[in-house]
CSV table of C-alpha atoms in Angstrom, one decimal:
chain,number,residue,atom,x,y,z
A,22,MET,CA,10.0,-14.2,-25.0
A,23,ASP,CA,9.5,-13.2,-28.7
A,24,ARG,CA,5.9,-14.3,-28.5
A,25,MET,CA,5.2,-12.6,-25.1
A,26,ILE,CA,6.6,-9.4,-26.4
A,27,ALA,CA,4.7,-9.5,-29.6
A,28,ASP,CA,1.4,-10.2,-27.8
A,29,SER,CA,2.2,-7.3,-25.4
A,30,ALA,CA,2.8,-5.0,-28.4
A,31,GLU,CA,-0.3,-6.0,-30.1
A,32,ARG,CA,-2.5,-5.3,-27.0
A,33,LEU,CA,-0.7,-1.9,-26.6
A,34,PHE,CA,-1.0,-0.7,-30.1
A,35,SER,CA,-4.5,-2.0,-30.5
A,36,ALA,CA,-5.6,0.0,-27.5
A,37,TYR,CA,-4.2,3.2,-29.0
A,38,ARG,CA,-5.5,2.7,-32.6
A,39,GLU,CA,-8.6,4.8,-32.3
A,40,GLN,CA,-7.0,7.6,-30.3
A,41,SER,CA,-4.2,7.9,-32.8
A,42,PHE,CA,-6.7,8.0,-35.7
A,43,ALA,CA,-8.7,10.7,-33.9
A,44,ALA,CA,-5.6,12.8,-33.5
A,45,LEU,CA,-5.0,13.0,-37.3
A,46,PRO,CA,-5.8,16.4,-38.7
A,47,ALA,CA,-8.3,16.5,-41.6
A,48,HIS,CA,-5.8,18.2,-44.0
A,49,ALA,CA,-2.1,18.3,-44.5
A,50,GLY,CA,-1.7,22.0,-43.8
A,51,ALA,CA,-2.6,21.6,-40.2
A,52,ASP,CA,-0.1,21.3,-37.4
A,53,ALA,CA,1.6,18.0,-36.4
A,54,ALA,CA,-0.5,15.6,-34.4
A,55,PRO,CA,0.2,15.1,-30.8
A,56,LEU,CA,1.2,11.8,-29.4
A,57,PRO,CA,-1.8,10.0,-27.8
A,58,SER,CA,-1.9,10.7,-24.1
A,59,GLY,CA,-0.2,7.9,-22.3
A,60,LEU,CA,1.2,6.0,-25.2
A,61,TRP,CA,4.8,6.8,-24.8
A,62,ALA,CA,4.8,6.0,-21.1
A,63,GLU,CA,3.5,2.5,-21.9
A,64,ILE,CA,6.0,2.1,-24.7
A,65,GLU,CA,8.8,2.9,-22.2
A,66,GLU,CA,7.4,0.8,-19.5
A,67,ALA,CA,7.4,-2.2,-22.0
A,68,GLY,CA,11.0,-1.6,-22.7
A,69,PHE,CA,10.4,-1.3,-26.4
A,70,PRO,CA,12.8,1.6,-27.0
A,71,LEU,CA,15.6,-0.8,-25.9
A,72,ALA,CA,14.5,-3.7,-28.1
A,73,LEU,CA,17.6,-3.6,-30.4
A,74,LEU,CA,20.0,-3.8,-27.4
A,75,SER,CA,21.7,-6.8,-26.0
A,76,GLU,CA,21.3,-7.6,-22.3
A,77,ASP,CA,25.0,-6.3,-21.9
A,78,GLU,CA,24.0,-2.9,-23.5
A,79,GLY,CA,20.9,-2.6,-21.3
A,80,GLY,CA,18.2,-4.2,-23.5
A,81,PHE,CA,16.7,-7.7,-23.2
A,82,GLY,CA,18.4,-9.5,-26.1
A,83,LEU,CA,15.5,-9.6,-28.4
A,84,PRO,CA,16.5,-10.8,-32.0
A,85,VAL,CA,16.8,-7.9,-34.3
A,86,GLU,CA,14.0,-9.2,-36.6
A,87,SER,CA,11.6,-9.3,-33.6
A,88,ALA,CA,12.6,-5.8,-32.5
A,89,LEU,CA,11.9,-4.3,-35.9
A,90,ALA,CA,8.7,-6.2,-36.1
A,91,LEU,CA,7.5,-3.9,-33.4
A,92,VAL,CA,7.9,-0.9,-35.8
A,93,ARG,CA,5.9,-2.9,-38.5
A,94,MET,CA,3.2,-3.6,-35.8
A,95,ALA,CA,2.8,0.0,-34.8
A,96,ALA,CA,2.5,1.0,-38.5
A,97,GLU,CA,-0.1,-1.8,-39.0
A,98,HIS,CA,-2.3,-0.3,-36.3
A,99,ALA,CA,-1.6,3.4,-37.6
A,100,VAL,CA,-0.1,4.3,-34.2
A,101,ALA,CA,2.1,7.3,-34.5
A,102,ALA,CA,5.1,7.1,-32.1
A,103,PRO,CA,8.8,7.6,-32.4
A,104,LEU,CA,9.6,4.0,-31.5
A,105,GLY,CA,11.8,3.1,-34.4
A,106,GLU,CA,13.7,6.4,-34.1
A,107,THR,CA,14.3,5.9,-30.4
A,108,MET,CA,15.3,2.3,-30.9
A,109,ILE,CA,17.9,3.2,-33.6
A,110,ALA,CA,19.2,6.2,-31.5
A,111,ASN,CA,19.8,3.9,-28.5
A,112,LEU,CA,21.5,1.4,-30.7
A,113,LEU,CA,24.0,4.1,-32.0
A,114,LEU,CA,24.7,5.2,-28.5
A,115,ALA,CA,25.3,1.6,-27.3
A,116,ARG,CA,27.8,1.0,-30.2
A,117,ALA,CA,29.6,4.2,-29.2
A,118,GLY,CA,29.9,2.8,-25.7
A,119,LEU,CA,27.3,5.3,-24.2
A,120,ASP,CA,24.3,4.5,-22.1
A,121,PRO,CA,20.8,4.4,-23.6
A,122,VAL,CA,18.7,7.5,-22.8
A,123,GLU,CA,15.3,7.9,-21.2
A,124,GLY,CA,12.5,9.4,-23.1
A,125,ILE,CA,12.0,10.0,-26.9
A,126,ALA,CA,15.2,10.1,-29.0
A,127,SER,CA,15.7,10.6,-32.7
A,128,PHE,CA,18.4,10.8,-35.3
A,129,THR,CA,19.0,12.5,-38.7
A,130,ALA,CA,21.4,12.2,-41.7
A,131,ASP,CA,20.4,15.7,-42.9
A,132,HIS,CA,22.2,18.5,-41.0
A,133,ALA,CA,24.4,21.5,-41.3
A,134,LEU,CA,26.0,21.3,-37.8
A,135,THR,CA,29.5,22.3,-36.7
A,136,LEU,CA,31.3,20.9,-33.6
A,137,THR,CA,34.4,22.6,-32.3
A,138,PRO,CA,36.4,21.9,-29.2
A,139,ALA,CA,35.5,24.2,-26.2
A,140,ALA,CA,37.0,24.7,-22.8
A,141,SER,CA,34.3,22.6,-21.1
A,142,GLY,CA,33.3,20.3,-24.0
A,143,TRP,CA,32.1,21.0,-27.5
A,144,GLN,CA,30.6,24.0,-29.1
A,145,ALA,CA,27.6,22.9,-31.3
A,146,THR,CA,26.4,25.5,-33.9
A,147,GLY,CA,24.1,25.0,-36.9
A,148,ARG,CA,21.0,23.2,-37.8
A,149,LEU,CA,19.6,19.7,-38.0
A,150,HIS,CA,17.0,19.4,-40.8
A,151,ALA,CA,14.0,17.1,-41.0
A,152,VAL,CA,14.5,15.5,-37.6
A,153,PRO,CA,11.6,13.0,-36.9
A,154,TYR,CA,9.8,14.1,-33.8
A,155,GLY,CA,12.5,16.7,-33.2
A,156,ARG,CA,10.5,18.9,-30.9
A,157,MET,CA,9.4,15.9,-28.8
A,158,ALA,CA,12.9,14.4,-28.5
A,159,GLN,CA,15.1,14.7,-25.4
A,160,THR,CA,18.0,13.3,-27.4
A,161,ILE,CA,19.1,13.7,-31.0
A,162,VAL,CA,22.0,11.5,-32.4
A,163,VAL,CA,24.1,12.9,-35.2
A,164,ARG,CA,27.3,12.2,-37.0
A,165,VAL,CA,29.5,15.3,-37.5
A,166,GLU,CA,32.9,15.6,-39.3
A,167,THR,CA,35.3,17.7,-37.2
A,168,ALA,CA,38.9,18.7,-37.1
A,169,GLU,CA,39.3,16.0,-34.5
A,170,GLY,CA,37.9,13.3,-36.8
A,171,VAL,CA,34.4,11.9,-37.3
A,172,LYS,CA,32.3,12.2,-34.1
A,173,MET,CA,28.9,11.2,-33.0
A,174,ALA,CA,27.0,13.6,-30.7
A,175,ALA,CA,24.0,13.2,-28.5
A,176,LEU,CA,22.3,16.7,-28.5
A,177,PRO,CA,19.3,17.9,-26.6
A,178,SER,CA,16.4,19.2,-28.6
A,179,GLY,CA,17.4,22.6,-30.1
A,180,THR,CA,15.1,25.6,-30.9
A,181,ALA,CA,12.5,23.9,-33.2
A,182,LEU,CA,11.3,25.4,-36.4
A,183,PRO,CA,8.2,23.1,-36.7
A,184,ALA,CA,7.3,21.2,-39.7
A,185,HIS,CA,5.7,17.9,-40.5
A,186,ASN,CA,5.0,15.4,-43.2
A,187,LEU,CA,1.9,14.4,-44.9
A,188,VAL,CA,0.7,12.3,-41.9
A,189,ALA,CA,1.2,15.0,-39.5
A,190,GLU,CA,4.4,13.5,-38.0
A,191,PRO,CA,6.9,16.2,-36.8
A,192,GLN,CA,9.8,16.7,-39.3
A,193,ASP,CA,11.4,19.6,-37.5
A,194,THR,CA,14.4,21.7,-38.1
A,195,LEU,CA,16.4,22.3,-34.9
A,196,VAL,CA,18.7,25.1,-34.5
A,197,TYR,CA,21.7,25.0,-32.1
A,198,ASP,CA,24.2,27.3,-30.4
A,199,LEU,CA,25.2,25.7,-27.2
A,200,THR,CA,28.1,23.9,-25.5
A,201,LEU,CA,27.9,20.2,-25.1
A,202,PRO,CA,29.5,18.3,-22.2
A,203,ALA,CA,32.6,16.3,-23.3
A,204,ASP,CA,30.9,13.0,-22.7
A,205,ALA,CA,28.1,14.0,-25.1
A,206,VAL,CA,30.5,13.6,-28.0
A,207,THR,CA,32.4,10.4,-28.9
A,208,ASP,CA,34.2,8.8,-31.8
A,209,ALA,CA,31.6,7.7,-34.3
A,210,PRO,CA,31.0,4.0,-34.5
A,211,ALA,CA,30.9,2.5,-37.9
A,212,LEU,CA,27.1,2.2,-38.0
A,213,CYS,CA,27.0,5.9,-37.7
A,214,GLU,CA,28.1,6.3,-41.2
A,215,GLU,CA,24.8,4.9,-42.5
A,216,MET,CA,22.2,7.3,-41.0
A,217,LEU,CA,20.3,7.5,-44.1
A,218,LEU,CA,20.1,3.8,-44.5
A,219,LEU,CA,19.0,3.3,-40.9
A,220,GLY,CA,16.2,5.7,-41.6
A,221,ALA,CA,15.4,3.7,-44.8
A,222,LEU,CA,15.2,0.5,-42.8
A,223,LEU,CA,12.5,2.0,-40.5
A,224,ARG,CA,10.6,3.4,-43.3
A,225,ALA,CA,10.6,-0.1,-45.2
A,226,GLN,CA,9.4,-1.8,-42.0
A,227,GLY,CA,6.6,0.9,-41.5
A,228,MET,CA,5.4,0.7,-45.1
A,229,ALA,CA,5.2,-3.1,-44.9
A,230,GLY,CA,3.0,-2.9,-41.7
A,231,ALA,CA,0.8,-0.3,-43.2
A,232,LEU,CA,0.4,-2.2,-46.4
A,233,SER,CA,-0.7,-5.2,-44.4
A,234,ALA,CA,-3.4,-3.2,-42.7
A,235,LEU,CA,-4.4,-1.6,-46.0
A,236,LEU,CA,-4.9,-5.0,-47.5
A,237,GLY,CA,-7.2,-6.3,-44.8
A,238,LEU,CA,-9.2,-3.0,-44.8
A,239,THR,CA,-9.7,-3.1,-48.6
A,240,VAL,CA,-10.7,-6.8,-48.7
A,241,ASP,CA,-13.1,-6.3,-45.8
A,242,TYR,CA,-14.8,-3.5,-47.6
A,243,ALA,CA,-15.0,-5.3,-50.9
A,244,ASN,CA,-16.7,-8.2,-49.1
A,245,GLU,CA,-19.2,-6.0,-47.2
A,246,ARG,CA,-20.1,-3.4,-50.0
A,247,LYS,CA,-22.8,-4.7,-52.2
A,248,GLN,CA,-23.7,-3.6,-55.7
A,249,PHE,CA,-26.2,-5.1,-58.1
A,250,GLY,CA,-27.2,-7.6,-55.3
A,251,ARG,CA,-23.8,-9.0,-54.4
A,252,PRO,CA,-20.5,-8.0,-52.7
A,253,ILE,CA,-18.3,-6.0,-55.1
A,254,GLY,CA,-15.5,-8.4,-54.2
A,255,LYS,CA,-17.3,-11.0,-56.2
A,256,PHE,CA,-16.7,-9.0,-59.5
A,257,GLN,CA,-13.8,-10.1,-61.5
A,258,ALA,CA,-12.4,-6.6,-62.1
A,259,ILE,CA,-12.3,-6.0,-58.3
A,260,GLN,CA,-10.8,-9.4,-57.7
A,261,GLN,CA,-8.0,-8.6,-60.1
A,262,GLU,CA,-7.3,-5.3,-58.3
A,263,LEU,CA,-7.2,-7.2,-54.9
A,264,ALA,CA,-4.9,-9.8,-56.2
A,265,VAL,CA,-2.5,-7.0,-57.4
A,266,LEU,CA,-2.8,-5.4,-53.9
A,267,ALA,CA,-2.1,-8.7,-52.2
A,268,GLY,CA,1.0,-9.3,-54.3
A,269,GLU,CA,2.3,-5.9,-53.6
A,270,THR,CA,1.9,-6.3,-49.9
A,271,ALA,CA,3.6,-9.7,-49.9
A,272,ALA,CA,6.5,-8.3,-51.9
A,273,ALA,CA,7.0,-5.4,-49.6
A,274,GLY,CA,6.6,-7.6,-46.5
A,275,ALA,CA,9.2,-10.0,-48.0
A,276,ALA,CA,11.6,-7.1,-48.7
A,277,ALA,CA,11.3,-5.6,-45.2
A,278,GLU,CA,12.0,-9.1,-43.6
A,279,MET,CA,15.0,-9.4,-45.9
A,280,ALA,CA,16.3,-6.1,-44.7
A,281,ALA,CA,15.8,-7.1,-41.1
A,282,ARG,CA,17.6,-10.4,-41.5
A,283,ALA,CA,20.5,-8.7,-43.3
A,284,PHE,CA,20.7,-6.0,-40.6
A,285,ALA,CA,20.6,-8.6,-37.9
A,286,ASP,CA,23.6,-10.6,-39.5
A,287,ALA,CA,25.5,-7.3,-39.8
A,288,LEU,CA,25.0,-6.5,-36.2
A,289,ALA,CA,26.1,-10.1,-35.3
A,290,GLY,CA,29.4,-9.4,-37.0
A,291,ASP,CA,28.8,-11.2,-40.3
A,292,THR,CA,31.1,-9.3,-42.7
A,293,GLU,CA,29.7,-11.3,-45.7
A,294,ALA,CA,26.3,-9.7,-45.3
A,295,ASP,CA,25.7,-6.5,-47.3
A,296,TRP,CA,23.0,-5.1,-45.2
A,297,ARG,CA,23.1,-1.7,-47.0
A,298,LEU,CA,22.2,-3.3,-50.4
A,299,ALA,CA,19.3,-5.3,-48.6
A,300,VAL,CA,17.9,-2.2,-47.0
A,301,ALA,CA,18.2,-0.1,-50.2
A,302,ALA,CA,16.4,-2.9,-52.2
A,303,ALA,CA,13.7,-3.1,-49.4
A,304,LYS,CA,13.0,0.7,-49.3
A,305,LEU,CA,12.8,0.7,-53.1
A,306,ARG,CA,10.3,-2.2,-53.3
A,307,ALA,CA,8.2,-1.1,-50.4
A,308,GLY,CA,8.0,2.4,-52.0
A,309,GLU,CA,6.8,1.0,-55.3
A,310,ALA,CA,4.3,-1.1,-53.5
A,311,ALA,CA,3.0,1.9,-51.6
A,312,GLY,CA,2.3,3.8,-54.6
A,313,LYS,CA,0.4,1.1,-56.5
A,314,SER,CA,-1.4,-0.2,-53.3
A,315,ALA,CA,-2.7,3.1,-52.2
A,316,ALA,CA,-4.2,3.8,-55.7
A,317,ILE,CA,-5.9,0.4,-55.7
A,318,ALA,CA,-7.4,0.8,-52.2
A,319,HIS,CA,-8.9,4.2,-53.1
A,320,GLN,CA,-10.3,2.9,-56.3
A,321,VAL,CA,-12.0,-0.1,-54.6
A,322,ILE,CA,-13.2,1.7,-51.6
A,323,ALA,CA,-14.1,4.9,-53.8
A,324,ALA,CA,-15.6,8.1,-52.4
A,325,ILE,CA,-15.9,7.2,-48.7
A,326,GLY,CA,-12.2,6.4,-48.8
A,327,PHE,CA,-11.4,10.0,-49.3
A,328,SER,CA,-13.4,11.2,-46.2
A,329,HIS,CA,-11.8,12.1,-43.0
A,330,GLU,CA,-14.1,9.9,-41.0
A,331,TYR,CA,-13.1,6.7,-42.9
A,332,PRO,CA,-9.8,5.3,-41.6
A,333,LEU,CA,-8.3,4.6,-45.1
A,334,HIS,CA,-6.3,7.8,-45.1
A,335,ALA,CA,-4.5,7.0,-41.8
A,336,LEU,CA,-2.7,4.2,-43.8
A,337,THR,CA,-2.4,5.9,-47.3
A,338,ARG,CA,-1.1,9.2,-46.1
A,339,ARG,CA,1.6,7.1,-44.2
A,340,LEU,CA,2.5,5.3,-47.3
A,341,TRP,CA,2.7,8.5,-49.5
A,342,ALA,CA,4.8,10.3,-46.8
A,343,TRP,CA,7.2,7.4,-46.0
A,344,ARG,CA,7.9,6.4,-49.6
A,345,ASP,CA,9.6,9.9,-50.0
A,346,GLU,CA,11.3,10.1,-46.6
A,347,CYS,CA,14.9,8.7,-46.2
A,348,GLY,CA,15.5,8.4,-50.0
A,349,SER,CA,12.9,8.0,-52.7
A,350,GLU,CA,12.7,5.0,-55.1
A,351,ALA,CA,14.7,7.0,-57.7
A,352,HIS,CA,17.4,7.7,-55.1
A,353,TRP,CA,17.8,4.1,-54.0
A,354,ALA,CA,17.5,2.8,-57.5
A,355,ARG,CA,20.3,4.9,-58.5
A,356,TRP,CA,22.4,3.9,-55.5
A,357,ILE,CA,21.9,0.2,-56.2
A,358,GLY,CA,22.8,0.8,-59.8
A,359,GLU,CA,26.0,2.7,-58.8
A,360,THR,CA,26.9,0.0,-56.3
A,361,SER,CA,26.4,-2.8,-58.7
A,362,CYS,CA,28.5,-1.2,-61.3
A,363,ALA,CA,31.2,-0.5,-58.9
A,364,ARG,CA,31.6,-4.3,-58.3
A,365,GLY,CA,32.4,-4.7,-61.9
A,366,ALA,CA,31.4,-7.6,-64.2
A,367,GLU,CA,33.0,-10.3,-62.0
A,368,GLY,CA,31.3,-9.1,-58.9
A,369,PHE,CA,27.8,-8.6,-60.3
A,370,TRP,CA,26.5,-12.1,-60.2
A,371,PRO,CA,27.8,-12.9,-56.5
A,372,LEU,CA,26.2,-9.6,-55.5
A,373,LEU,CA,22.9,-10.5,-57.0
A,374,THR,CA,22.8,-14.0,-55.6
A,375,GLN,CA,23.8,-13.3,-51.9
A,376,PRO,CA,21.4,-14.9,-49.5
A,377,GLU,CA,19.5,-11.9,-48.3
A,378,ILE,CA,18.8,-10.7,-51.8
A,379,ARG,CA,18.0,-14.0,-53.2
A,380,GLY,CA,15.6,-14.6,-50.3
A,381,ALA,CA,13.3,-11.8,-51.4
A,382,ALA,CA,13.2,-12.8,-55.1
C-alpha cells in the first residue's frame, strides 16, 4: 500500500511540476500564485488529504511517516498545494471526534479570535493571522480559550486580507464576525495545544524535500556546465561545495524523518516519545541547512540561477520562506534550551539520548 501510494504521488506531482513553476511570479511583490488547474481535484481523488487518519477516522491507515512523506514529495517537485495543512486540519478534527472535511482546509496558531456562546451556537469575532492558503480554504481549524474552557473551532474562510510569502503562497489574515453552529465548536483535543509545532513539522518536511531537489539540480548543473575544457564539477573547490550541500541535505532529511517517527509514536500513544522536542530540533536543523544550501546552489550555478526562467528559485525561495515560518531557528533554539534547562541536571542526559533524538545524531 505504501509503495502504491508513493508511486501514485510521484506521478501526480511530476505531472504538475512545470505548471507550478510557470505559475510562480517573477518577483516577491506580485500577488499569490494560483493553484495549478486540476491539481487539488486530483489530490482529493487520490485521498491524500486523509492520509494521516486511520481507517476508523475515515482515512486508509497509512503509516504517519509515509503520510508526511507526501509533503516532502510535493516540495521536492516544487508543487504548491495546501496538502500538509489539510492533512493536519483533518487530523485535528478527527481527534476532536469530528468528521473530516471536503476541500482545502488549514490551521493557524497565530490569531486574535474571540468565541462567545450565542443563542444558536457560538459568536466568532476577531482575526486569524498568517493563515496558509486562507482565502482558498473551506475550513480553518483554530484553538481558542473561552470562558467555557479551551475550545477548537472549525471556521469557514472569513473576509480575507490577502498576503503571501516569498514563494507566493497565500498567508492571509482572515476577519470574522459571524455565528458558528454549535457542532462547529468542540473541546480542544490535546494535540490542538501544539499548533505552532504542527506547522513546524510540515515546514521541516517541506524543506527536506526542497533540499533533496536542490542537491540534484546543482549536481546536474555542475556536471553539465563546462569551463576550461571540463565540467566545473571536476574542480576541487566546486566538489567541496557540493560535498557540504550533500551533507546539509542529508542532515535535514534525517531530522525530518526523526520528527516524523516521533510524531507517529506520539499519535500511537507512546507517552515516552517527546515529539515536540524532535520537531523543534528538526525545524531548527532544516532551517540551518536551508540557509547554507541555498547559498551554495546559487554560487555553483551562478548568474543563470538568478533568472526567472531557470528553476532554481522555485526551490530556494521556498527554503527562504519556510525557514522563517512557524518559528525561526532562533525561536526553536531558544525553546529547546528552555526545555532542556527545565528538566534540570538529572534530566538533561536522558533527554539528549532519547531514541528519536539519538537517531538523528
